[in-house]
């Protein structure tokens, strides 16, 4: 089962990238967590370009998402929304439809006490309108500068909460797969 991880920050010392590193440490086979290396490689969304000549980097990004069973997103909150880099990536996915029906878990780390809650509500609305199945209650990591060291989350209660979220993501992916298989056998039955 493949999970694609997206980070909304391009910073080298990003707290959210550290959160994704720690999440990857918690995944064990048969789970596979692939991190999309850098959303900053994607050009700004342009509907004309999408229609006439889809950039290779965008086609590759869509293909990776198409192969994934679910998504794990860690994003900063910028001015009470998500980051522009992540919003741009999502805009490229609207037309492709690869995100539809995929379970998505949200995480946000912030130095503030709110932990990026507004970025998550904002993202949840956007992803839902794109057809994704956003898990309720993503992971908020407030005062994250005290909970990250050496590029990893060091706070035990945050790691426990992260494990609980990843377990829920695994269960949602398994459930989505079961539903797809059932729908497939139903269609097959109807045609024979
Ligand atoms: C332009 C800008 C806007 C920000 N706005 C918010 C905000 O609305 N809420 C918040 O909790 N933090 C805000 N922050 C602080 C970020 O949460 C903080 O810089 C965080 O470390 C960014 O995530 P990263 O470490 O993964 O790069 C803002 C930071 C910047 C640079």
GROMACS .gro file of C-alpha atoms and ligand atoms in nm:
model
  223
    1UNK     CA    1   0.000   0.000   0.000
    2UNK     CA    2   0.151   0.324  -0.112
    3UNK     CA    3   0.119   0.658   0.061
    4UNK     CA    4   0.246   0.974  -0.105
    5UNK     CA    5   0.372   1.241   0.133
    6UNK     CA    6   0.355   1.611   0.043
    7UNK     CA    7   0.530   1.887   0.234
    8UNK     CA    8   0.395   2.241   0.206
    9UNK     CA    9   0.727   2.399   0.304
   10UNK     CA   10   1.038   2.440   0.090
   11UNK     CA   11   1.261   2.542   0.384
   12UNK     CA   12   1.572   2.336   0.442
   13UNK     CA   13   1.510   2.338   0.820
   14UNK     CA   14   1.135   2.295   0.785
   15UNK     CA   15   0.946   2.173   1.093
   16UNK     CA   16   0.688   2.013   0.865
   17UNK     CA   17   0.953   1.825   0.671
   18UNK     CA   18   1.081   1.695   1.007
   19UNK     CA   19   0.727   1.581   1.087
   20UNK     CA   20   0.712   1.384   0.761
   21UNK     CA   21   1.055   1.228   0.830
   22UNK     CA   22   0.925   1.104   1.163
   23UNK     CA   23   0.607   0.974   1.002
   24UNK     CA   24   0.819   0.778   0.752
   25UNK     CA   25   1.005   0.621   1.047
   26UNK     CA   26   0.671   0.492   1.180
   27UNK     CA   27   0.563   0.324   0.856
   28UNK     CA   28   0.647  -0.045   0.830
   29UNK     CA   29   0.601  -0.291   0.541
   30UNK     CA   30   0.370  -0.358   0.359
   31UNK     CA   31   0.335   0.020   0.382
   32UNK     CA   32   0.547   0.236   0.162
   33UNK     CA   33   0.578   0.609   0.215
   34UNK     CA   34   0.723   0.807  -0.074
   35UNK     CA   35   0.790   1.174  -0.029
   36UNK     CA   36   0.732   1.395  -0.328
   37UNK     CA   37   1.074   1.557  -0.322
   38UNK     CA   38   0.996   1.921  -0.384
   39UNK     CA   39   0.665   2.081  -0.480
   40UNK     CA   40   0.864   2.392  -0.577
   41UNK     CA   41   0.963   2.210  -0.899
   42UNK     CA   42   0.605   2.249  -1.026
   43UNK     CA   43   0.542   2.559  -1.239
   44UNK     CA   44   0.260   2.794  -1.143
   45UNK     CA   45  -0.072   2.647  -1.248
   46UNK     CA   46  -0.193   2.779  -1.582
   47UNK     CA   47  -0.506   2.633  -1.743
   48UNK     CA   48  -0.379   2.721  -2.093
   49UNK     CA   49  -0.061   2.521  -2.036
   50UNK     CA   50  -0.264   2.235  -1.888
   51UNK     CA   51  -0.474   2.216  -2.203
   52UNK     CA   52  -0.200   2.256  -2.461
   53UNK     CA   53   0.122   2.105  -2.328
   54UNK     CA   54   0.117   1.950  -1.982
   55UNK     CA   55   0.471   1.988  -1.839
   56UNK     CA   56   0.651   1.657  -1.783
   57UNK     CA   57   0.706   1.737  -1.416
   58UNK     CA   58   0.330   1.782  -1.369
   59UNK     CA   59   0.249   1.461  -1.558
   60UNK     CA   60   0.499   1.278  -1.335
   61UNK     CA   61   0.343   1.426  -1.021
   62UNK     CA   62  -0.007   1.326  -1.133
   63UNK     CA   63   0.113   0.974  -1.218
   64UNK     CA   64   0.267   0.933  -0.870
   65UNK     CA   65  -0.055   1.044  -0.712
   66UNK     CA   66  -0.252   0.810  -0.936
   67UNK     CA   67  -0.042   0.515  -0.812
   68UNK     CA   68  -0.078   0.611  -0.446
   69UNK     CA   69  -0.347   0.461  -0.222
   70UNK     CA   70  -0.354   0.764   0.003
   71UNK     CA   71  -0.192   1.095   0.088
   72UNK     CA   72  -0.016   1.231   0.393
   73UNK     CA   73   0.027   1.609   0.398
   74UNK     CA   74   0.232   1.820   0.639
   75UNK     CA   75   0.203   2.193   0.587
   76UNK     CA   76   0.283   2.520   0.755
   77UNK     CA   77   0.014   2.780   0.810
   78UNK     CA   78   0.088   3.100   0.623
   79UNK     CA   79  -0.139   3.400   0.687
   80UNK     CA   80  -0.412   3.166   0.816
   81UNK     CA   81  -0.412   2.953   0.499
   82UNK     CA   82  -0.191   2.680   0.363
   83UNK     CA   83   0.129   2.756   0.173
   84UNK     CA   84   0.115   2.880  -0.186
   85UNK     CA   85   0.339   2.597  -0.296
   86UNK     CA   86   0.094   2.334  -0.173
   87UNK     CA   87  -0.211   2.516  -0.309
   88UNK     CA   88  -0.039   2.538  -0.647
   89UNK     CA   89   0.029   2.162  -0.645
   90UNK     CA   90  -0.336   2.092  -0.563
   91UNK     CA   91  -0.451   2.316  -0.849
   92UNK     CA   92  -0.258   2.094  -1.093
   93UNK     CA   93  -0.450   1.795  -0.955
   94UNK     CA   94  -0.800   1.935  -1.002
   95UNK     CA   95  -0.814   1.857  -1.373
   96UNK     CA   96  -0.640   1.518  -1.343
   97UNK     CA   97  -0.886   1.383  -1.087
   98UNK     CA   98  -0.621   1.150  -0.934
   99UNK     CA   99  -0.710   1.258  -0.582
  100UNK     CA  100  -1.076   1.156  -0.600
  101UNK     CA  101  -1.179   0.904  -0.331
  102UNK     CA  102  -0.829   0.888  -0.185
  103UNK     CA  103  -0.795   0.905   0.193
  104UNK     CA  104  -0.588   1.204   0.306
  105UNK     CA  105  -0.441   1.271   0.650
  106UNK     CA  106  -0.334   1.624   0.747
  107UNK     CA  107  -0.059   1.738   0.979
  108UNK     CA  108   0.068   2.087   1.056
  109UNK     CA  109   0.352   2.209   1.271
  110UNK     CA  110   0.379   2.569   1.387
  111UNK     CA  111   0.574   2.763   1.648
  112UNK     CA  112   0.236   2.917   1.748
  113UNK     CA  113   0.002   2.764   2.007
  114UNK     CA  114  -0.268   2.708   1.743
  115UNK     CA  115  -0.055   2.448   1.559
  116UNK     CA  116  -0.174   2.546   1.211
  117UNK     CA  117  -0.544   2.472   1.272
  118UNK     CA  118  -0.660   2.732   1.017
  119UNK     CA  119  -0.434   2.590   0.748
  120UNK     CA  120  -0.589   2.250   0.811
  121UNK     CA  121  -0.951   2.372   0.792
  122UNK     CA  122  -0.871   2.559   0.476
  123UNK     CA  123  -0.698   2.255   0.322
  124UNK     CA  124  -0.974   2.022   0.430
  125UNK     CA  125  -1.230   2.229   0.242
  126UNK     CA  126  -1.018   2.242  -0.074
  127UNK     CA  127  -0.941   1.869  -0.070
  128UNK     CA  128  -1.301   1.776   0.000
  129UNK     CA  129  -1.425   1.975  -0.299
  130UNK     CA  130  -1.167   1.786  -0.506
  131UNK     CA  131  -1.330   1.458  -0.400
  132UNK     CA  132  -1.067   1.341  -0.148
  133UNK     CA  133  -1.169   1.165   0.173
  134UNK     CA  134  -1.010   1.386   0.436
  135UNK     CA  135  -0.972   1.218   0.774
  136UNK     CA  136  -1.134   1.405   1.061
  137UNK     CA  137  -0.904   1.553   1.324
  138UNK     CA  138  -0.566   1.587   1.164
  139UNK     CA  139  -0.255   1.626   1.378
  140UNK     CA  140  -0.186   1.978   1.507
  141UNK     CA  141   0.164   2.033   1.643
  142UNK     CA  142   0.169   2.360   1.837
  143UNK     CA  143   0.492   2.510   1.973
  144UNK     CA  144   0.670   2.280   1.735
  145UNK     CA  145   1.013   2.440   1.774
  146UNK     CA  146   1.026   2.275   2.119
  147UNK     CA  147   0.923   1.936   1.979
  148UNK     CA  148   1.160   1.895   1.686
  149UNK     CA  149   1.535   1.842   1.700
  150UNK     CA  150   1.787   1.706   1.453
  151UNK     CA  151   1.526   1.701   1.174
  152UNK     CA  152   1.290   1.466   1.363
  153UNK     CA  153   1.001   1.496   1.612
  154UNK     CA  154   1.135   1.427   1.960
  155UNK     CA  155   0.819   1.484   2.166
  156UNK     CA  156   0.674   1.149   2.276
  157UNK     CA  157   0.309   1.257   2.299
  158UNK     CA  158   0.329   1.405   1.947
  159UNK     CA  159   0.474   1.077   1.817
  160UNK     CA  160   0.195   0.881   1.986
  161UNK     CA  161  -0.069   1.107   1.830
  162UNK     CA  162   0.104   1.075   1.493
  163UNK     CA  163   0.099   0.695   1.516
  164UNK     CA  164  -0.274   0.708   1.592
  165UNK     CA  165  -0.334   0.927   1.283
  166UNK     CA  166  -0.127   0.695   1.062
  167UNK     CA  167  -0.323   0.394   1.190
  168UNK     CA  168  -0.645   0.572   1.096
  169UNK     CA  169  -0.503   0.651   0.751
  170UNK     CA  170  -0.409   0.283   0.704
  171UNK     CA  171  -0.760   0.175   0.803
  172UNK     CA  172  -0.919   0.429   0.565
  173UNK     CA  173  -0.700   0.310   0.277
  174UNK     CA  174  -0.789  -0.054   0.348
  175UNK     CA  175  -1.159   0.041   0.358
  176UNK     CA  176  -1.136   0.238   0.030
  177UNK     CA  177  -0.967  -0.062  -0.136
  178UNK     CA  178  -1.238  -0.298  -0.011
  179UNK     CA  179  -1.509  -0.062  -0.144
  180UNK     CA  180  -1.336  -0.041  -0.485
  181UNK     CA  181  -1.301  -0.420  -0.505
  182UNK     CA  182  -1.668  -0.466  -0.415
  183UNK     CA  183  -1.775  -0.208  -0.675
  184UNK     CA  184  -1.555  -0.387  -0.933
  185UNK     CA  185  -1.706  -0.730  -0.867
  186UNK     CA  186  -2.054  -0.579  -0.872
  187UNK     CA  187  -1.989  -0.426  -1.219
  188UNK     CA  188  -1.844  -0.758  -1.341
  189UNK     CA  189  -2.149  -0.945  -1.208
  190UNK     CA  190  -2.380  -0.701  -1.384
  191UNK     CA  191  -2.218  -0.760  -1.722
  192UNK     CA  192  -2.213  -1.142  -1.710
  193LIG     C1  193   0.478   3.454   0.561
  193LIG     C2  194   0.453   3.378   0.688
  193LIG     C3  195   0.326   3.371   0.740
  193LIG     C4  196   0.302   3.297   0.856
  193LIG     N1  197   0.175   3.288   0.904
  193LIG     C5  198   0.149   3.204   1.008
  193LIG     C6  199   0.015   3.181   1.051
  193LIG     O1  200  -0.080   3.236   1.000
  193LIG     N2  201  -0.005   3.095   1.151
  193LIG     C7  202   0.099   3.026   1.213
  193LIG     O2  203   0.074   2.945   1.301
  193LIG     N3  204   0.227   3.049   1.174
  193LIG     C8  205   0.255   3.135   1.075
  193LIG     N4  206   0.383   3.155   1.033
  193LIG     C9  207   0.493   3.086   1.104
  193LIG    C10  208   0.517   2.948   1.045
  193LIG     O3  209   0.428   2.859   1.108
  193LIG    C11  210   0.662   2.906   1.074
  193LIG     O4  211   0.749   2.988   0.999
  193LIG    C12  212   0.687   2.760   1.042
  193LIG     O5  213   0.813   2.723   1.093
  193LIG    C13  214   0.682   2.733   0.891
  193LIG     O6  215   0.683   2.594   0.868
  193LIG     P1  216   0.816   2.516   0.829
  193LIG     O7  217   0.906   2.518   0.951
  193LIG     O8  218   0.771   2.377   0.796
  193LIG     O9  219   0.883   2.584   0.713
  193LIG    C14  220   0.409   3.231   0.921
  193LIG    C15  221   0.539   3.240   0.868
  193LIG    C16  222   0.560   3.314   0.753
  193LIG    C17  223   0.702   3.319   0.696
   0.00000   0.00000   0.00000
